[in-house]
XYZ file of C-alpha atoms in Angstrom:
616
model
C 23.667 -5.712 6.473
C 23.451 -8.679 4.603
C 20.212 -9.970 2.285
C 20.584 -13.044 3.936
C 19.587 -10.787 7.657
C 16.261 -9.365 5.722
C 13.550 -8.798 6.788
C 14.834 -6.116 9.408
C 14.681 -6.628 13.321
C 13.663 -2.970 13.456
C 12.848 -0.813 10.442
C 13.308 2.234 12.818
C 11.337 5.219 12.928
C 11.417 7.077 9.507
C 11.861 11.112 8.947
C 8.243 11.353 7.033
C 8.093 15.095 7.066
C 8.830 15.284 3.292
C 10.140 13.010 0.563
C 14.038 14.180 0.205
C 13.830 14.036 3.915
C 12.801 10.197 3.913
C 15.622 9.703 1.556
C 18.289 11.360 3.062
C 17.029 9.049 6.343
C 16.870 5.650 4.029
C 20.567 7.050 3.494
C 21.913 7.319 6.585
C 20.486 3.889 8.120
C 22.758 2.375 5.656
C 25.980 4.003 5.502
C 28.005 1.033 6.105
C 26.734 -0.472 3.069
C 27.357 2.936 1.068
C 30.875 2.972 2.405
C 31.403 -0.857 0.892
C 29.418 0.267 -2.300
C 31.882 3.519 -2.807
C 34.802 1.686 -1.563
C 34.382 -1.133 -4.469
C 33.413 2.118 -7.076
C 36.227 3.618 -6.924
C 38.528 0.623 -7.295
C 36.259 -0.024 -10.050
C 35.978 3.004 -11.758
C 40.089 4.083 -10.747
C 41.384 1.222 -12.685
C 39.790 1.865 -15.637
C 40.678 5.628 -15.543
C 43.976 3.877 -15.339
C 43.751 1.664 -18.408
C 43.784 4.303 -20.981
C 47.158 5.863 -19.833
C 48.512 2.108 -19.736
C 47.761 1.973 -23.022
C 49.597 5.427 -23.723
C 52.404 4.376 -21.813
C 52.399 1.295 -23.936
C 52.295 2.655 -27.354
C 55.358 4.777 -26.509
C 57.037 1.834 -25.387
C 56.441 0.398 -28.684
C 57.208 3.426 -30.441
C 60.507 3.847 -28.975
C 61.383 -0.048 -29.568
C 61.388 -0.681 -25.635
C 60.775 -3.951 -24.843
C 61.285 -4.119 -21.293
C 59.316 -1.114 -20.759
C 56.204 -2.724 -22.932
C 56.499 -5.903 -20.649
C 55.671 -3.911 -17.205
C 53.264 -1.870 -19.190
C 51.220 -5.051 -20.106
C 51.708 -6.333 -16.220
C 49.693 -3.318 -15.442
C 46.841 -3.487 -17.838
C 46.704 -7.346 -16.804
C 46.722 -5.799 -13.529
C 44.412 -2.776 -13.979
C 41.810 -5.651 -15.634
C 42.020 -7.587 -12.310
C 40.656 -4.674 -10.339
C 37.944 -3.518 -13.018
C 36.183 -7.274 -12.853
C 36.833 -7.487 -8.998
C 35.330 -3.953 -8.280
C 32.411 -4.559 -11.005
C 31.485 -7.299 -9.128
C 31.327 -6.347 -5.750
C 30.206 -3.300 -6.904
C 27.246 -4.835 -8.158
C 26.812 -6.743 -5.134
C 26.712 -4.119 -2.734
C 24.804 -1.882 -5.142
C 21.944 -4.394 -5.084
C 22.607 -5.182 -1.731
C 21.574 -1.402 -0.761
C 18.786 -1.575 -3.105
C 16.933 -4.123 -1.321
C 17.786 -3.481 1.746
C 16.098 0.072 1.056
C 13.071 -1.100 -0.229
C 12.719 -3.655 2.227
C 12.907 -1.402 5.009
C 10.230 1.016 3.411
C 8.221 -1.799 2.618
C 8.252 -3.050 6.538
C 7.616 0.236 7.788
C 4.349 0.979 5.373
C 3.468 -2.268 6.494
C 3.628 -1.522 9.873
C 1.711 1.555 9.699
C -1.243 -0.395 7.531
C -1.222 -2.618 10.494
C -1.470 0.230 12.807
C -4.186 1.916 11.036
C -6.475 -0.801 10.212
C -9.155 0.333 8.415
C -8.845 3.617 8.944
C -5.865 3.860 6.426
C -8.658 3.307 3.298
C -10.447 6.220 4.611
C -7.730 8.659 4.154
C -5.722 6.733 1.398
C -7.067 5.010 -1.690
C -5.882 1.069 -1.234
C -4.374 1.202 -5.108
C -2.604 3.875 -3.945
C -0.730 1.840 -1.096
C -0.192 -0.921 -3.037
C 1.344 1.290 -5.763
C 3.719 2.783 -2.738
C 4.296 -0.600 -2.070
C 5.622 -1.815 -5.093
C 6.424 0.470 -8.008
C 7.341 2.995 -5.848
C 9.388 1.047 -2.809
C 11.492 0.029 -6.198
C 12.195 3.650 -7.430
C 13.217 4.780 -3.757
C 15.439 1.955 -3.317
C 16.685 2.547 -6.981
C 18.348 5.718 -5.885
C 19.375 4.722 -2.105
C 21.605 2.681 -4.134
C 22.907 4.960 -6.810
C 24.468 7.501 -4.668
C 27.158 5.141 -3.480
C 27.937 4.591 -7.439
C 27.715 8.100 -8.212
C 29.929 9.363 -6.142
C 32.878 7.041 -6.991
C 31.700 7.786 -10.355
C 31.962 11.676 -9.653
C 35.504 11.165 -8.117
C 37.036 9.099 -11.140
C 35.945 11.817 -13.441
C 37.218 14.325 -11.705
C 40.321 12.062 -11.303
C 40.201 12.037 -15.396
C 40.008 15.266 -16.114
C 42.732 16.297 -13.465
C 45.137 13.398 -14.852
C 44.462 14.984 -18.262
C 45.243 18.335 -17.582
C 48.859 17.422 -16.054
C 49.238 14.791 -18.752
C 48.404 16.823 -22.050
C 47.393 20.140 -20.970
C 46.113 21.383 -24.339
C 43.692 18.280 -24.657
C 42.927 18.013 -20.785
C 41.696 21.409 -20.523
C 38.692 20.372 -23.268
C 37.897 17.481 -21.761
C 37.851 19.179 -18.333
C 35.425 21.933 -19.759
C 33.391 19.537 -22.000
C 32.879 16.717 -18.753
C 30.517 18.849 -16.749
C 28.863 20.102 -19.481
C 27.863 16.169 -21.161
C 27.080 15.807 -17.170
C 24.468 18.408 -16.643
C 22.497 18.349 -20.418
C 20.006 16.088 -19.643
C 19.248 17.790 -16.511
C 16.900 20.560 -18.104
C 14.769 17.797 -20.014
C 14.251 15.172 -16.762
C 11.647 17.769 -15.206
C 9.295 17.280 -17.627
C 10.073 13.444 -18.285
C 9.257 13.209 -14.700
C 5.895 14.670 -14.950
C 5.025 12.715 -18.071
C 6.028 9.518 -16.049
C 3.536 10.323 -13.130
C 0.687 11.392 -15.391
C 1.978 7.396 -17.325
C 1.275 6.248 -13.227
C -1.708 8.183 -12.448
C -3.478 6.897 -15.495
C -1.944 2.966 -15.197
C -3.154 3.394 -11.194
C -6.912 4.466 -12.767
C -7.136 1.417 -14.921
C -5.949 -0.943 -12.959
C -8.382 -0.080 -10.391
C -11.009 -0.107 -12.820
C -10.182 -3.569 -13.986
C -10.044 -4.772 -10.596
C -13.666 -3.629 -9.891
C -14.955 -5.005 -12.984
C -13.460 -8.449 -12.285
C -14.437 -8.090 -8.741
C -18.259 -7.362 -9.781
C -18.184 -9.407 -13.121
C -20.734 -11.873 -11.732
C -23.132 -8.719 -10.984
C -22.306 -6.880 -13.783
C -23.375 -10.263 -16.240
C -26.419 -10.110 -14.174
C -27.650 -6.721 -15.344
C -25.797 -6.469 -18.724
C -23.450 -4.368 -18.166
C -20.759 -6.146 -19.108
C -19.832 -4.270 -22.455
C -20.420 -1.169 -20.870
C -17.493 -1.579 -18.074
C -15.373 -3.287 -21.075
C -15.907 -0.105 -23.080
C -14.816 2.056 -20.066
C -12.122 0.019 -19.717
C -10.761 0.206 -23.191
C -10.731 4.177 -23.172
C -8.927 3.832 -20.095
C -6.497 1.286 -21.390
C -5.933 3.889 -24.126
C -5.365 6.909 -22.467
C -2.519 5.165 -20.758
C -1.469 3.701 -24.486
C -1.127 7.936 -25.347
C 0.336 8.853 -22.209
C 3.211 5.832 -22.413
C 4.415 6.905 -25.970
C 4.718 10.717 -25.084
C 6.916 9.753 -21.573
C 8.714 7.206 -24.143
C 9.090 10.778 -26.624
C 10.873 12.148 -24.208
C 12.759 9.340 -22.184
C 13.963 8.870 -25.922
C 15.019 12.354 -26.362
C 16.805 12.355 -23.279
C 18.680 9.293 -24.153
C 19.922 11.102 -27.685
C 20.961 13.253 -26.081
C 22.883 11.120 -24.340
C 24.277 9.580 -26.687
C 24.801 12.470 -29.509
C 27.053 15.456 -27.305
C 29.852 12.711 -26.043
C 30.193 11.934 -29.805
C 30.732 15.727 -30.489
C 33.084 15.326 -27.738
C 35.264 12.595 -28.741
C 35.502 14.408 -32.513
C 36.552 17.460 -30.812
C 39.088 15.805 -28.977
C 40.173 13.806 -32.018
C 40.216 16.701 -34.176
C 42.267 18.562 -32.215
C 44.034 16.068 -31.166
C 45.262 15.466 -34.476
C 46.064 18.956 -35.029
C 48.715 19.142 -32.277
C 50.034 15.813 -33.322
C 50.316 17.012 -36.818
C 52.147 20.104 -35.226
C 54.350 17.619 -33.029
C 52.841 19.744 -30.109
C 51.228 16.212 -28.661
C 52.681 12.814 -28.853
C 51.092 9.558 -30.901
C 50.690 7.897 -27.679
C 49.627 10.709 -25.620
C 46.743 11.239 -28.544
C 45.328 7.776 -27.904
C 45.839 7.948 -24.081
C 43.153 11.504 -23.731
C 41.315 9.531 -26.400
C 40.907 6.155 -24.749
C 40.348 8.153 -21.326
C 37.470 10.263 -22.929
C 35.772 7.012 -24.061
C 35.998 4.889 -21.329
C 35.067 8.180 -19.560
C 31.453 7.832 -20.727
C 30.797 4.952 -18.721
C 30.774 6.692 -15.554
C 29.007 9.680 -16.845
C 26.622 7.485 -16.733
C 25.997 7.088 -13.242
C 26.048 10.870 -13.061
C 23.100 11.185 -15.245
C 21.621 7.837 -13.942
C 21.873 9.730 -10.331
C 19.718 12.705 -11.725
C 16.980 10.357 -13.198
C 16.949 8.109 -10.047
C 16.454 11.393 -7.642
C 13.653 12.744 -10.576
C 11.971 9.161 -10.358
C 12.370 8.543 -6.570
C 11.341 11.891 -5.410
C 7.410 12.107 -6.020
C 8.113 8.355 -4.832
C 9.343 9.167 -1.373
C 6.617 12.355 -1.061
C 3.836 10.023 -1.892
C 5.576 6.672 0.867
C 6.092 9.684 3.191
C 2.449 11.122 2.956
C 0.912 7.330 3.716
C 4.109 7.125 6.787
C 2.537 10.352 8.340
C -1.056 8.862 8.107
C -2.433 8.504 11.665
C -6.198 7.180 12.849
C -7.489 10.931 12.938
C -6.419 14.213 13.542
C -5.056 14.342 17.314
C -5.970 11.130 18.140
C -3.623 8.419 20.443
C -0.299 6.642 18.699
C -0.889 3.465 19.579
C 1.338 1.665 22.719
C 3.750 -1.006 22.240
C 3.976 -1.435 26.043
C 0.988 -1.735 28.903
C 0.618 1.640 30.690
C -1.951 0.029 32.911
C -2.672 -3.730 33.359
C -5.064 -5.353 31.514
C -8.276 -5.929 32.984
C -9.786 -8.403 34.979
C -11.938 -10.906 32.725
C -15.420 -10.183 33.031
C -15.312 -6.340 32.777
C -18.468 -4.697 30.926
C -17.798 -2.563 27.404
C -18.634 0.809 28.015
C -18.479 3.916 25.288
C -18.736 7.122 27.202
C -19.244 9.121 23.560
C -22.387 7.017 22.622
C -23.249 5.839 26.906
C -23.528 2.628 25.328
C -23.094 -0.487 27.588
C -22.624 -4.026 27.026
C -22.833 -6.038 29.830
C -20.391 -8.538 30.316
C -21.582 -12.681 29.300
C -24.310 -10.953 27.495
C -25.186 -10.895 23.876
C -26.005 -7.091 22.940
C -27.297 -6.149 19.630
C -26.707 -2.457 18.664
C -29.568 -0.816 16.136
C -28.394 2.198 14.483
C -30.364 4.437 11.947
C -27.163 5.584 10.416
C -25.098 2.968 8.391
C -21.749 4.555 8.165
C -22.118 5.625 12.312
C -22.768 1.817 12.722
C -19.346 1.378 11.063
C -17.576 4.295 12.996
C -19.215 2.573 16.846
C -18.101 -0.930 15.651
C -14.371 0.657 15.140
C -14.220 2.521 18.303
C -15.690 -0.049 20.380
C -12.291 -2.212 19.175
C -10.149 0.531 20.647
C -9.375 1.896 16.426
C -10.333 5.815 18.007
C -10.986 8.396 14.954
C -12.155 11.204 17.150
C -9.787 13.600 18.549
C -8.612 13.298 22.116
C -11.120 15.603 23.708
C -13.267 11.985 23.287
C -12.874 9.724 26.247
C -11.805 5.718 24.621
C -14.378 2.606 25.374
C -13.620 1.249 28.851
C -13.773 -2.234 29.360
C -13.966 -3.372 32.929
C -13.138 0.473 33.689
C -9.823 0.465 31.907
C -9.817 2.696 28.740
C -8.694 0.352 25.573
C -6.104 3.516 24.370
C -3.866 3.065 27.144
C -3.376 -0.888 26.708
C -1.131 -2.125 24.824
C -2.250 -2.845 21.353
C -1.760 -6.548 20.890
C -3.204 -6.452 24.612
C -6.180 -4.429 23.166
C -6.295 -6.617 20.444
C -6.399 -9.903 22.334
C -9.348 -9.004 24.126
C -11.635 -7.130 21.539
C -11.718 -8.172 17.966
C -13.977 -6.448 15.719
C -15.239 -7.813 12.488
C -16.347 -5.413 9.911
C -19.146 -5.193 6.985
C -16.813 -6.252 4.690
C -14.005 -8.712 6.273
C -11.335 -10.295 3.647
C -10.663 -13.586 2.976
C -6.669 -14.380 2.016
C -6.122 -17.282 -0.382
C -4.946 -20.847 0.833
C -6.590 -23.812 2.043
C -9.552 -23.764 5.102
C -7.290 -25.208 7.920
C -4.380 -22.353 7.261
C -7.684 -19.520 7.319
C -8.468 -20.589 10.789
C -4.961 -20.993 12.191
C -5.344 -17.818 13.502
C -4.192 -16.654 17.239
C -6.926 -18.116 19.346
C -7.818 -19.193 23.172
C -8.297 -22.930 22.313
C -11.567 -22.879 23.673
C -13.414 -23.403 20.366
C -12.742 -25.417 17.026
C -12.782 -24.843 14.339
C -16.157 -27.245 13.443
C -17.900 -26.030 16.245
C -17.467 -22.253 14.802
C -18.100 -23.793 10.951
C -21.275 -25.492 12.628
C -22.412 -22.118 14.499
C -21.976 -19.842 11.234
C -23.654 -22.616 8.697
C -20.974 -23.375 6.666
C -22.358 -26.586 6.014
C -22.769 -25.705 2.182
C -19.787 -23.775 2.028
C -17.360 -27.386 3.399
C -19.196 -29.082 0.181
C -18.671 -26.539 -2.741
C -15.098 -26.479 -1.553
C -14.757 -29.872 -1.596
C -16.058 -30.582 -5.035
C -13.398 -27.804 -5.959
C -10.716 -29.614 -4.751
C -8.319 -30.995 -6.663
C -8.591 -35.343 -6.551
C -7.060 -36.844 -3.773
C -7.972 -34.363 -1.237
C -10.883 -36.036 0.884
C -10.695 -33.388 4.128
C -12.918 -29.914 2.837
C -10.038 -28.023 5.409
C -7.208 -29.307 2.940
C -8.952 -27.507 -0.237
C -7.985 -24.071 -0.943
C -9.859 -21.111 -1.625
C -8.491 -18.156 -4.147
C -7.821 -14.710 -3.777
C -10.491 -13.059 -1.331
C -12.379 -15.775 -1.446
C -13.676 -15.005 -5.382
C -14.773 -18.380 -6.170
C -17.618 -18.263 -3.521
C -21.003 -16.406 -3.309
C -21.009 -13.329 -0.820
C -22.850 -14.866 1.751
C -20.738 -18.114 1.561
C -17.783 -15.743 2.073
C -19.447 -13.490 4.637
C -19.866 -16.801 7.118
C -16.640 -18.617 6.696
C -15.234 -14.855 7.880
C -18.060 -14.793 10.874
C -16.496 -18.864 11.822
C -12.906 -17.115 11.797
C -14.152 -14.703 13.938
C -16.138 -17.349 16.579
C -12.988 -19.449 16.869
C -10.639 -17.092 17.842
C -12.823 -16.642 20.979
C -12.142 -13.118 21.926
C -13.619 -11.776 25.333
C -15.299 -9.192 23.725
C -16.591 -9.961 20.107
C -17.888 -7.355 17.856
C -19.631 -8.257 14.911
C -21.018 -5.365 12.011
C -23.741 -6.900 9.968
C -22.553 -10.442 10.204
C -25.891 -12.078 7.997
C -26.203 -9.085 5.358
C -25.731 -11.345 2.692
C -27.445 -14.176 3.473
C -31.167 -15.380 3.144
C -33.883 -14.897 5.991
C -33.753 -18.623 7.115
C -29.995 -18.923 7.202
C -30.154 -15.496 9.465
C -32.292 -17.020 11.654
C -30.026 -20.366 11.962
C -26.391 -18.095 12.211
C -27.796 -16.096 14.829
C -28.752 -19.016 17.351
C -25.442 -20.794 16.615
C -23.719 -17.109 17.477
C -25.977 -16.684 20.760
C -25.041 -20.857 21.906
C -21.461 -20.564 20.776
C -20.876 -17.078 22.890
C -22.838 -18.057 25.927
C -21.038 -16.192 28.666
C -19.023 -14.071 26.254
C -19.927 -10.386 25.593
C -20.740 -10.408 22.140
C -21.959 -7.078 20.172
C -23.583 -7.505 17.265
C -24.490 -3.925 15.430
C -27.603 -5.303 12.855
C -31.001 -4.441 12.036
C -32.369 -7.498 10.780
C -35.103 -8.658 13.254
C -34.227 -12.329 13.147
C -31.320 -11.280 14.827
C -32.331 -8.859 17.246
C -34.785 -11.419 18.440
C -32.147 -13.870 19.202
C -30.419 -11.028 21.384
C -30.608 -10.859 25.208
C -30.777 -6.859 25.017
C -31.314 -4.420 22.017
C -29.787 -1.075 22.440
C -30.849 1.476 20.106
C -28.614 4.813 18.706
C -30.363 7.729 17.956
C -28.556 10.701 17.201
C -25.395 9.473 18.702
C -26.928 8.511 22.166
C -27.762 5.369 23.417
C -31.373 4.701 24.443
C -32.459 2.415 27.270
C -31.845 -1.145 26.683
C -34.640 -3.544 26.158
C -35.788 -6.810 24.044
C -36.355 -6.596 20.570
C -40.165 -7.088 20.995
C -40.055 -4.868 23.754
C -38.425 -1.981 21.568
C -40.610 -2.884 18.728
C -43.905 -2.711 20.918
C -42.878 0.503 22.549
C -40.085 2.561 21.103
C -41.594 4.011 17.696
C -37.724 5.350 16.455
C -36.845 2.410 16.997
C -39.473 0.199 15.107
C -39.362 2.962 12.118
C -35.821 1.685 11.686
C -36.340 -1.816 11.742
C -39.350 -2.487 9.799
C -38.403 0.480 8.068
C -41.527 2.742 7.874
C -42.052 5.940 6.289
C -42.765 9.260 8.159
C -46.515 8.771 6.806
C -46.705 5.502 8.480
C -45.269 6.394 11.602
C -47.356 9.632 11.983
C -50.992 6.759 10.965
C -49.322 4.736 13.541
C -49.792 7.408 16.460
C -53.763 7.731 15.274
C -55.663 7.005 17.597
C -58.228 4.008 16.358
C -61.493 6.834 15.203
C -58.672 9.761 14.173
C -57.465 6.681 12.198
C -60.968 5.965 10.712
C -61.538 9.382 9.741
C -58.417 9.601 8.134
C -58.960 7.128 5.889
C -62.430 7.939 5.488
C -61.363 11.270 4.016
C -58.799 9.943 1.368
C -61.326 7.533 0.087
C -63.667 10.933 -0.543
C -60.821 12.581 -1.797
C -60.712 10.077 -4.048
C -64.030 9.421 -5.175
C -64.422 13.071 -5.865
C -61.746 13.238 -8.394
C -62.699 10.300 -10.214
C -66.114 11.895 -10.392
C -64.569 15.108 -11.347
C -62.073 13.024 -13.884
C -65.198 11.326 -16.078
């Protein structure tokens, strides 16, 4: 496979049981471009094994005065540096060519299961942590899906070497052959420990990082109550244990790399030394002396890859555990795998939404608002109501028009419910690219703007906009949406929502973070924009749940009987302790009748005169 072909038709389905397993999988979905990658290694790595006995060949040419002999030498060392730029460079080309390819393919398959998830993934999995999977990570697997190929043409030249030495000068050959897998395996007892020093170096980068994105994230709240030093103070002893734990992985990278460096230099002044000995005791040749030498030297340069190999397994293997963890993530414990093909058709439009776990309905064409006492269960109901399940299987799924969202297909599911959460995210680009989103048509994108109030929203991001751009859908807006207020953010996500026109619309606390009047205003342009739609808005502000055809309230996981919101709030006292949110004393004075209400107070006001008699 090509770069050119990225990104992949079909990343495949990955072996996520364990980390070396995931590698050894990354492996063998590319062994065509490991054959090309070994294939080009060893011509590579052959020819200049070959140069050094050239060279030998050549001195005793010279020695012995023949020219003709020193003419075919130096065709072959022209020769031998032919193949040695040729296989370097394909070499290189395939090498990188299996590195991305690798890294690709992880990064389209963690993709694909964030996608899958949805928001459940953040529940199980910290979202630094993905994006470090995603990045520093992907980069470290792919770094040693690509180094086998090299190291194993590397392996077979050295053991090429040292084979060619021993029949060539048998007293010298036998050293090198002894000393090789020696210089091969010394850094191997150190890398252990350098690898643990490196993931501490992670962990603590991963920790500030995370803390300086939540600072900058809250930096307008923080100024607010003063707290500004206080985060940058957290953040500098942060910033400095990651200082402390870079210089001791650096120790140690730096030991390893002495190492390295210093037992191939006892090696090449053993072989010299007694090389000269048996030269001095005409027991080697002049030219067969610089021949082991020159092969020892160039030697070291695929010794490399051998060590390289065990550093790229060290670095890649927490890698792959920690891609492979997220890859075996699923929405809970026993529940579904989503379907990539319809196991039943898709309902007829006009079906009701029905959760058999809660009994709560939602009639079809009707706006519904859902009241729940319990934030996070509000959270879980708006989820499983958009067919994202995170109870086991013993749980029957949300029917709409009778047929069970699990056993659609999932861009069928997805089509017909959409689900908008507390806290939706805006991506960075200009207005008209944040609403060219898959949609029915039906409504436009001014007639959603118009029905979430985005009126002041259009004008700050027009006065933001560079000159020349006159139309507020041509200016762009950054990174989640930073340079606008929360409730300014919070709306242009409900008009995204509105204009993709779902059948079945489900909104979690759509006006949290606006003011009371603007409430009031969002919620009749919801309730005239949806007319006929099923819409489900889960709230407990009573501007909106006034503007709702039926209030449904969840208590203890069970739906109540629908009514209106006045109705409810006249009626229901659960239900009006959670909206107007009174206290357990209030609710119990609310049950009073009107003279057990009297007495009441008239006893606390004795109670109280008495002690300030009592008191003076």
């Amino acid at each position: 496979m090509q770069i050119s072909d990225l990104p992949h038709p079909d990343p495949g389905v990955p072996d996520a049981r364990s980390g070396p397993r995931l590698l050894l999988w990354l492996g063998r979905t590319q062994l065509g471009g490991q054959a090309k990658s070994l294939c080009w290694g060893l011509v590579h790595h052959c020819a200049i094994a070959g140069l050094p006995f050239a060279v030998g060949l050549g001195v005793e040419a010279a020695v012995d005065g023949d020219g003709r002999r020193l003419l075919l030498v130096g065709a072959l060392i022209a020769l031998l540096g032919v193949a040695i730029s040729l296989g370097d460079t394909m070499l290189h080309r395939t090498s990188v060519t299996n590195w991305i390819t690798a890294a690709a393919r992880v990064q389209q398959l963690l993709a694909r299961k964030t996608a899958d998830l949805g928001s459940a993934l953040t529940r199980q999995v910290a979202a630094g942590e993905v994006v470090a999977v995603s990045t520093a990570d992907v980069e470290k697997i792919g770094w040693f899906v690509e180094a086998v190929s090299r190291f194993l043409a590397a392996a077979a030249s050295l053991v090429a070497v040292c084979v060619a030495l021993v029949l060539y000068a048998p007293s010298l050959g036998v050293v090198v052959a002894v000393g090789m897998p020696l210089l091969a395996l010394s850094s191997l007892p150190l890398l252990p420990r350098a690898t643990r020093r490196a993931d501490v170096q992670r962990e603590k980068a991963g920790k500030a990082t995370e803390l300086a994105a939540d600072t900058v994230a809250g930096l307008r709240v923080l100024r607010g109550i003063g707290g500004e030093e206080l985060f940058l103070g957290r953040y500098r002893a942060a910033s400095q244990e990651v200082r402390t734990a870079a210089v001791r992985s650096a120790r140690m990278w730096a030991l390893i790399s002495a190492v390295q460096v210093f037992l191939p230099g006892l090696l090449l002044i053993a072989v010299v030394w007694y090389g000269s000995s048996l030269v001095l005791d005409e027991r080697l040749l002049v030219g067969e002396l610089v021949a082991v030498f020159s092969a020892v030297s160039l030697s070291l340069y695929p010794l490399r890859s051998v060590q390289e190999i065990a550093m790229a397994y060290s670095f890649s293997r927490p890698s792959a555990t920690r891609a492979a963890r997220v890859l075996r993530l699923t929405r809970a414990e026993g529940a579904k795998a989503p379907k990539t093909a319809d196991a039943v058709p898709a309902p007829a439009p006009g079906g009701d939404l029905y959760d058999p776990r809660t009994g709560l309905l939602a009639p079809s064409g009707r706006f519904t608002a859902v009241v729940c006492g319990d934030p996070d269960l509000a959270g879980r109901l708006a989820e499983r109501l958009g067919g994202h399940p995170t109870v086991t299987d013993d749980d029957a799924s949300v029917l709409l028009g009778g047929v069970a969202l699990d056993e659609l297909a999932l861009d069928t599911a997805r089509r017909l419910v959409l689900v908008q959460d507390k806290d939706p995210v805006l991506l960075s680009g200009t207005l008209r690219e944040l609403f060219d989103v898959p949609a029915s048509g039906a409504v436009t994108p001014a007639a959603a703007l118009e029905a979430a109030r985005c009126g002041d929203v259009l004008e700050a991001v027009s006065q933001s906009a560079p000159e020349g751009v006159t139309d507020p859908m041509d200016a762009r807006i950054t990174e989640r949406g930073r340079s606008l207020s929360g409730g300014q953010r919070q709306r242009l996500a409900l008009a995204r929502s509105l204009v993709t026109d779902p059948e079945v619309l489900v909104l979690d606390e759509p006006t949290s973070a606006v003011d009371s009047h603007t409430e009031a205003r969002i919620a009749d342009g919801i309730a005239g924009l949806r007319a006929g739609r099923t819409t489900v808005v889960l709230a407990s502000s009573p501007l909106v749940l006034d503007r709702a055809d039926r209030v449904v309230l969840i208590h203890e996981g069970v739906a109540l009987p629908a009514a209106t919101h006045r109705e409810l709030l006249r009626d229901e006292p659960r239900y009006r302790a959670v909206v107007t949110r009174e206290t357990e004393e209030e609710q119990r004075l609310d049950g009073l009748p009107l003279t057990a209400l009297g007495a009441e107070i008239t006893g606390r006001l004795d109670e109280e005169l008495s002690e300030i008699e009592e008191s003076a």
